[in-house]
Coordinates of C-alpha atoms in Angstrom, one line a residue:
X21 CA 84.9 55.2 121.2
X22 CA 84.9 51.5 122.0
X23 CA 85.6 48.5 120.2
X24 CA 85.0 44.8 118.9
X25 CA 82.9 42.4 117.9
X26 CA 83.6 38.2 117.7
X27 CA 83.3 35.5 116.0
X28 CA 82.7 32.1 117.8
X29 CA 81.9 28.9 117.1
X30 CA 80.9 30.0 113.5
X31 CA 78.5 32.7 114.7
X32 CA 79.1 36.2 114.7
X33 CA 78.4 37.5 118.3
X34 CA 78.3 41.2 120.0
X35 CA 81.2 41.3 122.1
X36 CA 79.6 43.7 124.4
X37 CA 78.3 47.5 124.0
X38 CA 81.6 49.4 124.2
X39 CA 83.7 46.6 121.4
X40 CA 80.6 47.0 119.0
X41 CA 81.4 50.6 118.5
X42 CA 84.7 50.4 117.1
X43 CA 83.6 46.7 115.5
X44 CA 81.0 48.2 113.3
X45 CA 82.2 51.8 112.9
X46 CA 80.0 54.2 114.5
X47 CA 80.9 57.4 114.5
X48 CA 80.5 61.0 112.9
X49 CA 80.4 61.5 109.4
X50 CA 84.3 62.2 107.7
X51 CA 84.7 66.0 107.1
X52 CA 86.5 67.1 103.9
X53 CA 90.3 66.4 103.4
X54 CA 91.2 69.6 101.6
X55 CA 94.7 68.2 101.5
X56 CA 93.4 65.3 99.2
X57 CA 91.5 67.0 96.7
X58 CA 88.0 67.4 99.4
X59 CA 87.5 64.2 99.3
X60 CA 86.2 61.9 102.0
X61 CA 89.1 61.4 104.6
X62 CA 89.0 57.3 105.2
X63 CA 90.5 56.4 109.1
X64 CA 91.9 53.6 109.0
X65 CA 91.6 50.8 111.7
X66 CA 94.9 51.6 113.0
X67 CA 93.7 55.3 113.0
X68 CA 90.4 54.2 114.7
X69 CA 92.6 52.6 117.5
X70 CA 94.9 54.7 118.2
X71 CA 92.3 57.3 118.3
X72 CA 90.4 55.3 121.3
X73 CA 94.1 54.7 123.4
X74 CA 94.5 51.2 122.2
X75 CA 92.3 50.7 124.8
X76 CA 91.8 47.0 122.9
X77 CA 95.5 46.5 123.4
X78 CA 94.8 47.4 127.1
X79 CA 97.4 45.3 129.3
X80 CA 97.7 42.8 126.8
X81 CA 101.5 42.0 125.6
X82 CA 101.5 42.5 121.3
X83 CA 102.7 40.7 118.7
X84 CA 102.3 42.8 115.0
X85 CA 101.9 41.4 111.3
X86 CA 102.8 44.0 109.3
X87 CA 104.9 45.3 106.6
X88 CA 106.0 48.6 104.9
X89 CA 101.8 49.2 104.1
X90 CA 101.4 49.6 108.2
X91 CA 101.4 53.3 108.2
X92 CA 99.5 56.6 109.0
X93 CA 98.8 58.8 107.2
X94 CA 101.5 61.2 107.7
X95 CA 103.9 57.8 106.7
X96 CA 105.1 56.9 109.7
X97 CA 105.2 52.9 110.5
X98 CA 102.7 51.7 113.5
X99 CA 105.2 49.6 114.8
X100 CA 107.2 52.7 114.9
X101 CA 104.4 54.1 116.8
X102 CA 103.2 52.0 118.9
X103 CA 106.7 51.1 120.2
X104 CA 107.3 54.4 121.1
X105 CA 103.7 54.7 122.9
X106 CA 104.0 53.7 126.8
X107 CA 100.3 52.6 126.2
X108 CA 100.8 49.4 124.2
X109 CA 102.9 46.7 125.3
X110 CA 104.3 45.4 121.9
X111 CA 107.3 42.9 122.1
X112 CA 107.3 41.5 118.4
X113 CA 106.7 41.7 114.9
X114 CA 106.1 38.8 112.4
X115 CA 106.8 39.7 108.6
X116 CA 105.1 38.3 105.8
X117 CA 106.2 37.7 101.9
X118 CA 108.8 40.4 101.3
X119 CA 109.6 41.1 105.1
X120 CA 108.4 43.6 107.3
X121 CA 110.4 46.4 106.0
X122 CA 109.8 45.0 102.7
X123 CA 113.9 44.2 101.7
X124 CA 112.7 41.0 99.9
X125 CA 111.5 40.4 96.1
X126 CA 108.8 38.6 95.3
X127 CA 108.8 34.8 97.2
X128 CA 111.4 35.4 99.6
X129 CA 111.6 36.9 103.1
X130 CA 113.9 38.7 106.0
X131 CA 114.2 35.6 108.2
X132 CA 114.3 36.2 111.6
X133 CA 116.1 39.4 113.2
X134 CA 116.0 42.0 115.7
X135 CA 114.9 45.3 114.3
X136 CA 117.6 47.9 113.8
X137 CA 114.9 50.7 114.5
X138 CA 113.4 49.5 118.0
X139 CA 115.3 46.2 118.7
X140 CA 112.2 44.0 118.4
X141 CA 112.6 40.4 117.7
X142 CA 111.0 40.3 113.9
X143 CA 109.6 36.6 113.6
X144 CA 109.6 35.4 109.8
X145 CA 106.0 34.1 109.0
X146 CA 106.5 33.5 105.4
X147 CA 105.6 29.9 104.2
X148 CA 105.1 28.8 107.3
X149 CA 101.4 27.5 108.4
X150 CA 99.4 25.4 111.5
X151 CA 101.6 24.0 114.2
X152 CA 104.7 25.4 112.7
X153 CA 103.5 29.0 112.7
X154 CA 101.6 28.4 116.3
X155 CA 104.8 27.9 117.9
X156 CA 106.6 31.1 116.8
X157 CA 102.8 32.9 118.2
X158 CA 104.0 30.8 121.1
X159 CA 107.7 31.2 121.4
X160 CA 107.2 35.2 120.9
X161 CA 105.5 35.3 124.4
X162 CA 102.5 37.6 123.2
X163 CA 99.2 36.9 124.2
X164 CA 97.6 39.4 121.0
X165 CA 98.7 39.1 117.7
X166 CA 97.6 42.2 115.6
X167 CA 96.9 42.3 111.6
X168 CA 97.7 45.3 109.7
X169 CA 98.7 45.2 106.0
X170 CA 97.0 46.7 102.6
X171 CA 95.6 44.0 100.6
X172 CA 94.9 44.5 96.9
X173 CA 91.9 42.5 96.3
X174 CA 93.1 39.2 94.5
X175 CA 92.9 35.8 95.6
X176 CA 96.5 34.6 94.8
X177 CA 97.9 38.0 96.3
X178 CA 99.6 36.1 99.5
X179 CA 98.8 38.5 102.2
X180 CA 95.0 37.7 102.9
X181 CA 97.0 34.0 103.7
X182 CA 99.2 35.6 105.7
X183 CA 96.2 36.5 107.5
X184 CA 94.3 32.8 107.2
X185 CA 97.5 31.0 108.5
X186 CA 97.9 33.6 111.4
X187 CA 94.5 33.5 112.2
X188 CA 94.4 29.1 112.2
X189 CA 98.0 29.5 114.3
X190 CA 96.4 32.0 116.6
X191 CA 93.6 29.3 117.4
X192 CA 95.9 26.9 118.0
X193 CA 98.4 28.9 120.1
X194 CA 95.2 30.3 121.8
X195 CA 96.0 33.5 121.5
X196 CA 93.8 36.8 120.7
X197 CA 93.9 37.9 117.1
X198 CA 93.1 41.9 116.1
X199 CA 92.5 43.0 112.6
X200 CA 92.8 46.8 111.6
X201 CA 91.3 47.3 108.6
X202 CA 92.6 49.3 105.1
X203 CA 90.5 49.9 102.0
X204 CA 90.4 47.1 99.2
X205 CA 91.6 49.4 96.8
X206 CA 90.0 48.3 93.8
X207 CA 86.2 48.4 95.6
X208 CA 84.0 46.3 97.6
X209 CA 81.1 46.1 95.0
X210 CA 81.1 42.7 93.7
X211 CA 83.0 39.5 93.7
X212 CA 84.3 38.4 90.1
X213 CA 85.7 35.4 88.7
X214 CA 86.2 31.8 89.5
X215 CA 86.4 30.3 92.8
X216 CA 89.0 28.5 94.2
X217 CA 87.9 24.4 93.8
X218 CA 90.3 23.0 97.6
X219 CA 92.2 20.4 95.6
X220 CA 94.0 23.4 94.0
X221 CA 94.6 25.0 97.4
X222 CA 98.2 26.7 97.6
X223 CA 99.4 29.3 99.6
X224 CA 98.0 31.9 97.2
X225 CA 94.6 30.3 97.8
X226 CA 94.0 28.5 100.6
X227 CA 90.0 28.2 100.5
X228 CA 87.3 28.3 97.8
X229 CA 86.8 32.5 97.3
X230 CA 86.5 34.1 94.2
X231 CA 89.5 35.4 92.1
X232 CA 88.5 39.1 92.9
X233 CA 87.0 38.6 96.2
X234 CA 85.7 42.2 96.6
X235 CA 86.2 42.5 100.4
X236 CA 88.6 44.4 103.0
X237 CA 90.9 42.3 105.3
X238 CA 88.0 42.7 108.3
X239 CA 86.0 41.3 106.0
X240 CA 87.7 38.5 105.3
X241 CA 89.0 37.5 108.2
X242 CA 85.2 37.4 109.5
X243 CA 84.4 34.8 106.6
X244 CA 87.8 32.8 107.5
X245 CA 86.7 32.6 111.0
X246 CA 82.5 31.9 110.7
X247 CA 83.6 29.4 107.4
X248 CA 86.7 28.4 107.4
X249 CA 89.2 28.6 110.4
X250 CA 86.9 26.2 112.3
X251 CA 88.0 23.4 109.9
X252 CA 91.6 23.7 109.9
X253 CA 91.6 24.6 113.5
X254 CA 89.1 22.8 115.5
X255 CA 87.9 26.0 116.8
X256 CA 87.5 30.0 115.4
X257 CA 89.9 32.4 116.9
X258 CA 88.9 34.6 119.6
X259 CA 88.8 37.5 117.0
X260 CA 88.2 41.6 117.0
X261 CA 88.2 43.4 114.4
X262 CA 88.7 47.5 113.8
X263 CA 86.7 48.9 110.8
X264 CA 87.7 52.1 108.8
X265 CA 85.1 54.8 109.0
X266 CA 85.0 57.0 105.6
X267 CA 85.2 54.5 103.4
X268 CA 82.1 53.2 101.4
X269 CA 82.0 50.1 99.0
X270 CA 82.1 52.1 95.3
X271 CA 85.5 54.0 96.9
X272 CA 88.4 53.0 94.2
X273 CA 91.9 54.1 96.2
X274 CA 92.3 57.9 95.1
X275 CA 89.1 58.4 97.2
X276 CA 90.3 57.8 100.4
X277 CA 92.7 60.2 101.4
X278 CA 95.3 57.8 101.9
X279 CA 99.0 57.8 101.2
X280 CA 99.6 54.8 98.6
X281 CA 102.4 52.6 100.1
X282 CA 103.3 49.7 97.3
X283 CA 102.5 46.3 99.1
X284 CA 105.3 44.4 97.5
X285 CA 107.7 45.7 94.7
X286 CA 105.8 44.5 91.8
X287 CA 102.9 46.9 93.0
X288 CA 104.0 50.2 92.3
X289 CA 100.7 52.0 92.0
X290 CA 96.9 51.3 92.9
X291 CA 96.5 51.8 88.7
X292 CA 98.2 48.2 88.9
X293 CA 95.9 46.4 91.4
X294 CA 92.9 47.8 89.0
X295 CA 94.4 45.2 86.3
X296 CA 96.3 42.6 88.6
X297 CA 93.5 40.3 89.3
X298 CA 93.5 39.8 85.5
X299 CA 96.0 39.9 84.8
X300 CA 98.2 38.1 87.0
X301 CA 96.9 35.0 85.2
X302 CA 100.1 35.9 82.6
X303 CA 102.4 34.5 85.6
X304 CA 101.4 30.9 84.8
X305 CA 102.6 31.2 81.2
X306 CA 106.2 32.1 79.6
X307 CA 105.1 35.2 78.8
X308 CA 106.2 38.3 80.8
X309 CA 103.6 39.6 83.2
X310 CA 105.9 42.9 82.9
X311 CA 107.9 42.3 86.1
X312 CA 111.1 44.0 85.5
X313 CA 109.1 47.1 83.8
X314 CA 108.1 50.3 85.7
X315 CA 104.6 49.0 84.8
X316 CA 104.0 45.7 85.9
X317 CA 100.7 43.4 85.1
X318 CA 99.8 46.6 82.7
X319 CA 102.5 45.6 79.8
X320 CA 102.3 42.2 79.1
X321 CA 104.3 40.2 76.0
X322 CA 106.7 37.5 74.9
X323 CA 109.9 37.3 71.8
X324 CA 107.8 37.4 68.3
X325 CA 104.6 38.9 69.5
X326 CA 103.5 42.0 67.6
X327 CA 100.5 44.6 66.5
X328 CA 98.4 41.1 66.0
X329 CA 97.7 41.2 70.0
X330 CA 96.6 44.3 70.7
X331 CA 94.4 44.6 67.6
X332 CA 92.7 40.9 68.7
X333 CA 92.6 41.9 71.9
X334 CA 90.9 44.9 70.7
X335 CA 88.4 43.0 68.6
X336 CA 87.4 41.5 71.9
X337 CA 85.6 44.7 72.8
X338 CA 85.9 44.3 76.4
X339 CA 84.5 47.6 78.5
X340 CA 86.6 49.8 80.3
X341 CA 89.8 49.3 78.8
X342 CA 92.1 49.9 75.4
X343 CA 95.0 47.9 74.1
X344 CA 97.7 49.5 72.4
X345 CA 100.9 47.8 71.0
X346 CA 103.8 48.4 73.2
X347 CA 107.5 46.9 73.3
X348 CA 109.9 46.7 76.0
X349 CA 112.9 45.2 77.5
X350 CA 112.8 43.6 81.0
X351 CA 115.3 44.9 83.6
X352 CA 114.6 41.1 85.7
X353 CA 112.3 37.8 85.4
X354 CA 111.2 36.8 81.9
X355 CA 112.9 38.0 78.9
X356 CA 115.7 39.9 81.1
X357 CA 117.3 42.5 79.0
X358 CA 115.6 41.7 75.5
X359 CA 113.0 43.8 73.8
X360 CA 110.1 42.2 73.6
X361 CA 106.5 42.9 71.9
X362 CA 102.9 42.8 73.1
X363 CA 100.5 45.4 74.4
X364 CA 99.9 48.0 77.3
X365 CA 96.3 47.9 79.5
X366 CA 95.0 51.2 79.7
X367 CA 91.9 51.1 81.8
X368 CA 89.6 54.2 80.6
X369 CA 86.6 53.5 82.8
X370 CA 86.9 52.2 86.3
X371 CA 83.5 51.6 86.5
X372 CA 83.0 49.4 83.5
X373 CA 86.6 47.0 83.5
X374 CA 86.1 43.8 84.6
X375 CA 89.7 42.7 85.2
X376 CA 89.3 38.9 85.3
X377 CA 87.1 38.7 82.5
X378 CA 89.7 41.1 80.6
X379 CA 92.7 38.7 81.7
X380 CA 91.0 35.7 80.4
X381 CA 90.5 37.5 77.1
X382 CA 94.0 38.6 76.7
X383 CA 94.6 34.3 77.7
X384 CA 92.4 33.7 74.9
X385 CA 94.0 36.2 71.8
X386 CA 97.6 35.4 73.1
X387 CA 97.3 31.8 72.1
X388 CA 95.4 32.4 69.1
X389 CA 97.5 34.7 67.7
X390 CA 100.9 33.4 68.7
X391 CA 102.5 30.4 68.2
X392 CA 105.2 30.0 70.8
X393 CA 102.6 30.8 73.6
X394 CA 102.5 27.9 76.4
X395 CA 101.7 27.5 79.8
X396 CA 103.9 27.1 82.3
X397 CA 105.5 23.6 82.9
X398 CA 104.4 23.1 86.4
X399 CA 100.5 24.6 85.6
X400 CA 100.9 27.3 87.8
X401 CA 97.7 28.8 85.7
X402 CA 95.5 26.6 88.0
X403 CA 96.7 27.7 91.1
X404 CA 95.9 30.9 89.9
X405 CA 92.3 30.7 88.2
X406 CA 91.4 28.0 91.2
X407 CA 91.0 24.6 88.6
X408 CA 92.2 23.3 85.5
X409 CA 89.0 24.9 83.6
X410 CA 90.4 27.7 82.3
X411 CA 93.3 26.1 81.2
X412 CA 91.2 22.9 79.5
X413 CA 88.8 25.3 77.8
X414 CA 91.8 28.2 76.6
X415 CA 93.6 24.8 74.8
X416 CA 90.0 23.5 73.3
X417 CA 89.4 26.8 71.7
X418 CA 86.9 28.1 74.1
X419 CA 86.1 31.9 73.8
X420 CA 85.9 34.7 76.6
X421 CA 82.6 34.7 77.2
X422 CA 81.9 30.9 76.8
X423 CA 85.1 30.4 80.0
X424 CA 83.7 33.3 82.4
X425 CA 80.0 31.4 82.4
X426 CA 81.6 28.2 83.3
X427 CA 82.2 30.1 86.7
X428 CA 79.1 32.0 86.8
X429 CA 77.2 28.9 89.2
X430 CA 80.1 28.6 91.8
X431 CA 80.4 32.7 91.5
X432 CA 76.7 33.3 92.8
X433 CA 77.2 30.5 95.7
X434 CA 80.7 32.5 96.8
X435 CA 78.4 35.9 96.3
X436 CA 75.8 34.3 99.0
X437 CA 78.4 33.3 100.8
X438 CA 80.3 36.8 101.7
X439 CA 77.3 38.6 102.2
X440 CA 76.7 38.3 106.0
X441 CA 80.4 39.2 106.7
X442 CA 79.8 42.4 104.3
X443 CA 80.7 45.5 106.9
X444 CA 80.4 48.7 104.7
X445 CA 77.5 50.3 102.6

């Protein structure tokens, strides 16, 4: 099979007959996995490419952002791979947030090292952006710099800006940028929430997409480079991208067939990036998002919060989901070693949740019903929800459903927006 297609000068453009197969995902239809229930088996864009001989990668010398997610499915690491393969020419790795091998919590990194296991020069990328980031592209001496990590489907998770920086620093350095592509494991069938508004721009949202964005990386990275990368670059990247075959928009993560590798240490399971677009929201008040619990964004709760939650939170009668009381003493972060009260997510229909609109309702009954509940200092909340709206309209007493139709107008532009850049049915 062959392989890409490009985006250039804002236009998405067939890169020729043989890079349009892999680019769009051609192919047979996926037998049965019997090994994963019968299921559809998804391959992977790193699957797809090593499949076709990295003939993409064909005398080109390879640079890899990755991190423990950048496996197959038999678990071994692609850098791992393709550094033992005589085929590929790959001569560095950069690591994200939490490090290629993923020794680092949540906001830190590995810094710059040589890899124990192949004695490549790992580059940190973490935090770092433009010209900065362009001249470790350019000081690596690769020529392709390839994209390979599980994303989770949420705006402010940092990795899909790993991938905008690298792709704005790959313009700059001018060198080729590759995207393999993974499942969003929490579907492709609509975006939810509010959209970023760029005076609120951070580095967990650099550019005005929705809160639950509903896309894969390829996807993504298509809409950064026809909307977005132009602007910060002065150019798009010479981009390819590498679809998955197998795997169809309504596909939650247990359909796939593929081995669940946490992204970063506070995302154990794919049961907690069903809820984490929600309910991440907790992380810009002084209540504890469950970090330091073995289920993180799923038990949420604060010192002198009790039943009074979970039975408003109840009353709410949001679909897809219960609330039941729950207590428990962070191990790290908030509330470290004290028992603490509030309530447990337990999503009962996949179909129906609507995480964002259920983490804006937990916003709402939190404040109502406790008295010590605050936002954090620094009003981290509006990094994270993309404005201060949600935070103005939580403190005048606004309810659920009055906040999620202030975002409805700039929702259906967002929606309009993605929809050329949709690959998958």
């Amino acid at each position: 099979m062959a392989l890409s297609r490009r985006v250039l000068l804002g236009r998405l453009a067939t890169a020729g007959a043989a890079g349009a197969a892999l680019a769009t995902g051609a192919g047979p239809a996926q037998a049965a996995d019997p090994a994963h229930g019968g299921g559809r088996r998804v391959h992977t864009g790193f699957d797809r490419l090593s499949a076709d001989g990295y003939r993409l990668l064909d005398g080109r010398t390879v640079g890899i952002v990755t991190n423990p997610t950048g496996v197959t499915r038999h678990l071994r690491h692609i850098v791992d791979v393709m550094h033992a393969d005589e085929r590929v020419r790959l001569t560095a790795v950069f690591g994200p947030e939490h490090g290629f091998r993923g020794t680092a919590q949540a906001g830190g990194s590995e810094g710059r090292y040589d890899d124990p296991a192949t004695g490549l020069p790992v580059y940190d990328t973490y935090n770092k952006s433009g010209r900065d980031l362009a001249g470790i592209f350019g000081a690596s001496g690769v020529d392709t710099v390839v994209f390979d990590i599980q994303d989770v489907g949420a705006r402010f998770y940092t990795y899909i800006w790993t991938l905008y920086d690298c792709m704005v620093a790959a313009a700059l350095a001018g060198k080729r940028f590759v995207v393999l592509d993974r499942p969003n494991p929490v579907t492709g069938r609509s975006a939810t929430g509010p959209v970023l508004d760029k005076a609120y721009a951070s580095f967990i949202g650099r550019e005005p997409i929705a809160q639950a964005h509903g896309m894969t990386v390829t996807e993504l990275a298509l809409l950064f480079n026809g909307e977005f990368v132009p602007q910060a670059a002065g150019r798009p990247v010479e981009l390819e991208t590498v679809r998955m075959t197998g795997w169809r928009r309504t596909d939650f993560f247990d359909a796939t067939g593929l081995p669940w590798v946490p992204p970063s240490p506070n995302m154990p399971t794919p049961d907690t990036a069903l809820v984490y677009s929600g309910t991440c929201l907790f992380e810009g008040t002084n209540l504890s998002e469950g970090r330091g619990t073995t289920r993180p964004f799923e038990l949420l709760g604060a010192e002198g919060i009790d039943r009074r939650w979970s039975a408003a939170a109840t009353g709410l009668g949001l679909p897809g989901v219960h609330f039941r009381e729950a207590y428990f003493a962070p191990t790290f972060s908030k509330f470290q070693g004290k028992t603490i009260g509030g309530v447990q997510l337990h999503v009962h229909d996949r179909e129906a949740f609507d995480p964002v609109r259920t983490g804006i309702g937990l916003l709402v009954t939190a404040k109502r019903v406790w008295s010590g509940f605050a936002w954090r200092p620094d009003n981290g909340i509006d990094r994270l929800t993309g404005s201060s709206t949600v935070r103005k309209m939580i403190d005048a007493g606004a309810g659920t459903d009055e906040i999620v139709a202030a975002w409805r107008e700039n929702l259906a532009r967002f929606r309009a927006l993605r929809k050329p850049y949709l690959r998958y049915t």
